[in-house]
Amino acid sequence: MILDKMLGLCCSQSETMSTALKMFGKKKDDKIQEEEEVAAPAKRDDIIKVSAFTGVQTKYENMKWKQLSIKARKAAKVLGYEEESWNDSTWIEVSDYHWWDLSEEQKAAAETMGWSEGAWESQYEDYSWEDLPEIVKKAATAGGFTSAMWDEDTWPEDLYKSWDELTNKQRDAMAVLGYGRETWDH
């Protein structure tokens, strides 16, 4: 399965796995089978899909450390995360900083992780519908908002739940806005 994904990234879709394996001189039952079972490789950020949104759009909120690309892991480390703190959704010191208080390195890392000033500071709550980035409008709509609800600061009834009670689709949509387990439940 993992090999299929890797080959899909590098090989044309017209090539079958068997053809690709022959190209590399391997048989399915060789070491490749073992590698498939060991660990998933880091993936390109634009390939990682979480629901209707990419990993970077959701700030990787619903992904475990080992699912993050190497680039995302490096950025997370700059922000103060390690594998355990990431997987446990531990609150980190930099989360208390305002966007303008971040160092240039931290801002660059936050941007690599999908953050913008609007998401970091206020989950876009200070924005009118008209001023929202298109991806944020898509996420807000997926979460149940209409433009009128957004502008009137009216929340969909279906979002009055804990983070764990939200559906995957709702969590992904709220993550695009800048919410995560820690910010949602507090």
mmCIF file of C-alpha atoms in Angstrom:
data_model
loop_
_atom_site.group_PDB
_atom_site.id
_atom_site.type_symbol
_atom_site.label_atom_id
_atom_site.label_comp_id
_atom_site.label_asym_id
_atom_site.label_seq_id
_atom_site.Cartn_x
_atom_site.Cartn_y
_atom_site.Cartn_z
ATOM 1 C CA MET A 1 0.000 0.000 0.000
ATOM 2 C CA ILE A 2 2.724 2.482 0.925
ATOM 3 C CA LEU A 3 4.750 1.420 -2.087
ATOM 4 C CA ASP A 4 1.702 2.035 -4.269
ATOM 5 C CA LYS A 5 1.509 5.615 -2.988
ATOM 6 C CA MET A 6 5.227 6.196 -3.479
ATOM 7 C CA LEU A 7 5.087 4.844 -6.994
ATOM 8 C CA GLY A 8 2.044 6.974 -7.686
ATOM 9 C CA LEU A 9 4.089 10.050 -6.809
ATOM 10 C CA CYS A 10 6.958 9.202 -9.117
ATOM 11 C CA CYS A 11 5.520 7.019 -11.850
ATOM 12 C CA SER A 12 2.821 7.676 -14.393
ATOM 13 C CA GLN A 13 -0.603 6.319 -13.630
ATOM 14 C CA SER A 14 -0.476 4.104 -16.700
ATOM 15 C CA GLU A 15 2.263 2.029 -15.107
ATOM 16 C CA THR A 16 1.072 -0.754 -12.922
ATOM 17 C CA MET A 17 2.792 -1.632 -9.718
ATOM 18 C CA SER A 18 4.131 -4.811 -11.331
ATOM 19 C CA THR A 19 5.657 -2.849 -14.173
ATOM 20 C CA ALA A 20 7.220 -0.372 -11.768
ATOM 21 C CA LEU A 21 8.566 -3.183 -9.600
ATOM 22 C CA LYS A 22 10.104 -4.852 -12.657
ATOM 23 C CA MET A 23 11.733 -1.514 -13.528
ATOM 24 C CA PHE A 24 13.423 -1.540 -10.144
ATOM 25 C CA GLY A 25 14.249 -5.249 -10.353
ATOM 26 C CA LYS A 26 12.130 -6.195 -7.365
ATOM 27 C CA LYS A 27 9.489 -8.777 -6.701
ATOM 28 C CA LYS A 28 6.512 -8.008 -4.494
ATOM 29 C CA ASP A 29 7.675 -10.526 -1.907
ATOM 30 C CA ASP A 30 11.186 -9.023 -1.632
ATOM 31 C CA LYS A 31 12.229 -6.499 0.998
ATOM 32 C CA ILE A 32 9.620 -4.099 -0.415
ATOM 33 C CA GLN A 33 6.878 -6.007 1.388
ATOM 34 C CA GLU A 34 8.741 -5.510 4.669
ATOM 35 C CA GLU A 35 9.202 -1.805 3.987
ATOM 36 C CA GLU A 36 5.485 -1.394 3.338
ATOM 37 C CA GLU A 37 4.740 -2.700 6.805
ATOM 38 C CA VAL A 38 7.402 -0.676 8.660
ATOM 39 C CA ALA A 39 6.560 3.003 8.240
ATOM 40 C CA ALA A 40 4.871 5.473 5.968
ATOM 41 C CA PRO A 41 7.256 7.791 4.148
ATOM 42 C CA ALA A 42 6.978 11.538 4.559
ATOM 43 C CA LYS A 43 4.690 12.910 1.871
ATOM 44 C CA ARG A 44 4.663 16.103 -0.128
ATOM 45 C CA ASP A 45 2.641 18.809 1.627
ATOM 46 C CA ASP A 46 0.422 19.409 -1.376
ATOM 47 C CA ILE A 47 -0.421 15.723 -1.650
ATOM 48 C CA ILE A 48 -1.511 15.164 1.955
ATOM 49 C CA LYS A 49 -5.286 15.303 1.984
ATOM 50 C CA VAL A 50 -7.323 15.472 5.121
ATOM 51 C CA SER A 51 -10.987 15.427 4.208
ATOM 52 C CA ALA A 52 -11.647 18.225 1.709
ATOM 53 C CA PHE A 53 -8.565 20.134 2.880
ATOM 54 C CA THR A 54 -4.834 19.507 2.679
ATOM 55 C CA GLY A 55 -2.699 18.902 5.740
ATOM 56 C CA VAL A 56 -1.164 22.370 5.551
ATOM 57 C CA GLN A 57 -4.618 23.984 5.264
ATOM 58 C CA THR A 58 -5.693 22.244 8.473
ATOM 59 C CA LYS A 59 -2.385 23.134 10.155
ATOM 60 C CA TYR A 60 -1.853 19.354 10.318
ATOM 61 C CA GLU A 61 -4.190 19.366 13.327
ATOM 62 C CA ASN A 62 -5.559 15.868 12.790
ATOM 63 C CA MET A 63 -2.262 14.203 11.898
ATOM 64 C CA LYS A 64 0.217 12.357 14.052
ATOM 65 C CA TRP A 65 3.896 13.361 14.084
ATOM 66 C CA LYS A 66 4.979 10.468 11.863
ATOM 67 C CA GLN A 67 2.451 11.515 9.226
ATOM 68 C CA LEU A 68 3.995 14.984 8.923
ATOM 69 C CA SER A 69 6.389 15.742 6.106
ATOM 70 C CA ILE A 70 9.993 16.366 7.120
ATOM 71 C CA LYS A 71 9.504 20.055 6.319
ATOM 72 C CA ALA A 72 6.444 20.224 8.602
ATOM 73 C CA ARG A 73 8.278 18.405 11.419
ATOM 74 C CA LYS A 74 11.177 20.864 11.220
ATOM 75 C CA ALA A 75 8.743 23.787 11.347
ATOM 76 C CA ALA A 76 6.912 22.226 14.301
ATOM 77 C CA LYS A 77 10.223 21.869 16.155
ATOM 78 C CA VAL A 78 11.006 25.554 15.601
ATOM 79 C CA LEU A 79 7.653 26.315 17.252
ATOM 80 C CA GLY A 80 8.571 24.108 20.229
ATOM 81 C CA TYR A 81 6.917 20.792 19.430
ATOM 82 C CA GLU A 82 8.473 17.382 19.793
ATOM 83 C CA GLU A 83 6.793 14.138 18.784
ATOM 84 C CA GLU A 84 5.116 13.582 22.156
ATOM 85 C CA SER A 85 3.855 17.139 22.576
ATOM 86 C CA TRP A 86 2.539 17.137 18.994
ATOM 87 C CA ASN A 87 0.731 13.816 19.328
ATOM 88 C CA ASP A 88 -0.756 14.787 22.701
ATOM 89 C CA SER A 89 -1.855 18.262 21.493
ATOM 90 C CA THR A 90 0.129 19.775 24.354
ATOM 91 C CA TRP A 91 -0.106 23.541 24.725
ATOM 92 C CA ILE A 92 3.281 25.065 23.891
ATOM 93 C CA GLU A 93 4.656 28.417 24.995
ATOM 94 C CA VAL A 94 4.606 29.974 21.524
ATOM 95 C CA SER A 95 0.826 29.474 21.437
ATOM 96 C CA ASP A 96 0.557 32.343 23.914
ATOM 97 C CA TYR A 97 2.430 34.750 21.638
ATOM 98 C CA HIS A 98 0.794 37.269 19.352
ATOM 99 C CA TRP A 99 1.714 36.935 15.696
ATOM 100 C CA TRP A 100 3.734 40.136 15.847
ATOM 101 C CA ASP A 101 5.712 38.809 18.828
ATOM 102 C CA LEU A 102 6.962 35.757 16.919
ATOM 103 C CA SER A 103 10.550 35.840 15.693
ATOM 104 C CA GLU A 104 11.045 35.790 11.933
ATOM 105 C CA GLU A 105 12.069 32.128 12.199
ATOM 106 C CA GLN A 106 8.914 31.297 14.189
ATOM 107 C CA LYS A 107 6.697 33.173 11.714
ATOM 108 C CA ALA A 108 8.264 31.307 8.816
ATOM 109 C CA ALA A 109 7.737 28.015 10.670
ATOM 110 C CA ALA A 110 4.125 28.918 11.471
ATOM 111 C CA GLU A 111 3.504 29.785 7.817
ATOM 112 C CA THR A 112 5.042 26.457 6.784
ATOM 113 C CA MET A 113 2.532 24.824 9.121
ATOM 114 C CA GLY A 114 -0.334 26.665 7.400
ATOM 115 C CA TRP A 115 -0.780 29.563 9.801
ATOM 116 C CA SER A 116 -1.533 33.128 8.812
ATOM 117 C CA GLU A 117 -1.883 36.129 11.059
ATOM 118 C CA GLY A 118 -5.701 35.983 10.822
ATOM 119 C CA ALA A 119 -5.875 32.340 11.875
ATOM 120 C CA TRP A 120 -3.197 32.723 14.576
ATOM 121 C CA GLU A 121 -4.664 35.819 16.192
ATOM 122 C CA SER A 122 -8.418 35.355 15.994
ATOM 123 C CA GLN A 123 -9.410 32.315 13.938
ATOM 124 C CA TYR A 124 -10.628 34.951 11.440
ATOM 125 C CA GLU A 125 -13.419 36.003 13.821
ATOM 126 C CA ASP A 126 -12.508 39.669 13.271
ATOM 127 C CA TYR A 127 -12.991 39.355 9.510
ATOM 128 C CA SER A 128 -16.160 40.014 7.549
ATOM 129 C CA TRP A 129 -17.247 37.239 5.188
ATOM 130 C CA GLU A 130 -16.239 39.384 2.242
ATOM 131 C CA ASP A 131 -12.678 39.721 3.546
ATOM 132 C CA LEU A 132 -12.100 36.020 4.273
ATOM 133 C CA PRO A 133 -9.649 34.110 2.079
ATOM 134 C CA GLU A 134 -11.500 31.708 -0.259
ATOM 135 C CA ILE A 135 -10.212 28.584 1.516
ATOM 136 C CA VAL A 136 -11.500 29.955 4.826
ATOM 137 C CA LYS A 137 -14.933 30.612 3.269
ATOM 138 C CA LYS A 138 -14.932 27.012 2.034
ATOM 139 C CA ALA A 139 -14.033 25.759 5.512
ATOM 140 C CA ALA A 140 -16.596 27.974 7.233
ATOM 141 C CA THR A 141 -19.263 26.730 4.824
ATOM 142 C CA ALA A 142 -18.228 23.121 5.464
ATOM 143 C CA GLY A 143 -18.575 23.851 9.189
ATOM 144 C CA GLY A 144 -22.153 25.047 8.683
ATOM 145 C CA PHE A 145 -21.721 28.815 8.437
ATOM 146 C CA THR A 146 -23.485 31.005 5.906
ATOM 147 C CA SER A 147 -22.163 34.448 5.028
ATOM 148 C CA ALA A 148 -24.977 36.028 7.047
ATOM 149 C CA MET A 149 -24.239 33.851 10.090
ATOM 150 C CA TRP A 150 -20.546 34.700 9.869
ATOM 151 C CA ASP A 151 -21.129 38.433 9.657
ATOM 152 C CA GLU A 152 -23.663 38.320 12.498
ATOM 153 C CA ASP A 153 -21.305 36.186 14.646
ATOM 154 C CA THR A 154 -23.908 33.436 14.840
ATOM 155 C CA TRP A 155 -22.546 29.924 15.203
ATOM 156 C CA PRO A 156 -24.154 26.799 13.721
ATOM 157 C CA GLU A 157 -25.892 24.802 16.440
ATOM 158 C CA ASP A 158 -24.072 21.688 15.309
ATOM 159 C CA LEU A 159 -20.721 23.173 16.402
ATOM 160 C CA TYR A 160 -21.669 23.506 20.077
ATOM 161 C CA LYS A 161 -19.741 20.355 21.000
ATOM 162 C CA SER A 162 -16.351 19.396 22.343
ATOM 163 C CA TRP A 163 -13.565 18.865 19.809
ATOM 164 C CA ASP A 164 -13.858 15.090 20.162
ATOM 165 C CA GLU A 165 -17.608 15.220 19.501
ATOM 166 C CA LEU A 166 -17.177 17.079 16.216
ATOM 167 C CA THR A 167 -17.174 15.014 13.048
ATOM 168 C CA ASN A 168 -13.903 14.687 11.128
ATOM 169 C CA LYS A 169 -15.312 17.085 8.532
ATOM 170 C CA GLN A 170 -16.141 19.660 11.218
ATOM 171 C CA ARG A 171 -12.726 19.305 12.904
ATOM 172 C CA ASP A 172 -10.959 19.731 9.569
ATOM 173 C CA ALA A 173 -13.038 22.794 8.717
ATOM 174 C CA MET A 174 -12.437 24.391 12.109
ATOM 175 C CA ALA A 175 -8.711 23.604 11.867
ATOM 176 C CA VAL A 176 -8.562 25.612 8.621
ATOM 177 C CA LEU A 177 -9.975 28.535 10.597
ATOM 178 C CA GLY A 178 -7.222 28.088 13.179
ATOM 179 C CA TYR A 179 -8.923 26.041 15.884
ATOM 180 C CA GLY A 180 -7.447 22.918 17.397
ATOM 181 C CA ARG A 181 -8.256 20.680 20.343
ATOM 182 C CA GLU A 182 -6.721 23.104 22.862
ATOM 183 C CA THR A 183 -8.263 26.303 21.500
ATOM 184 C CA TRP A 184 -11.660 24.736 20.784
ATOM 185 C CA ASP A 185 -12.282 23.187 24.179
ATOM 186 C CA HIS A 186 -11.124 26.218 26.188
#
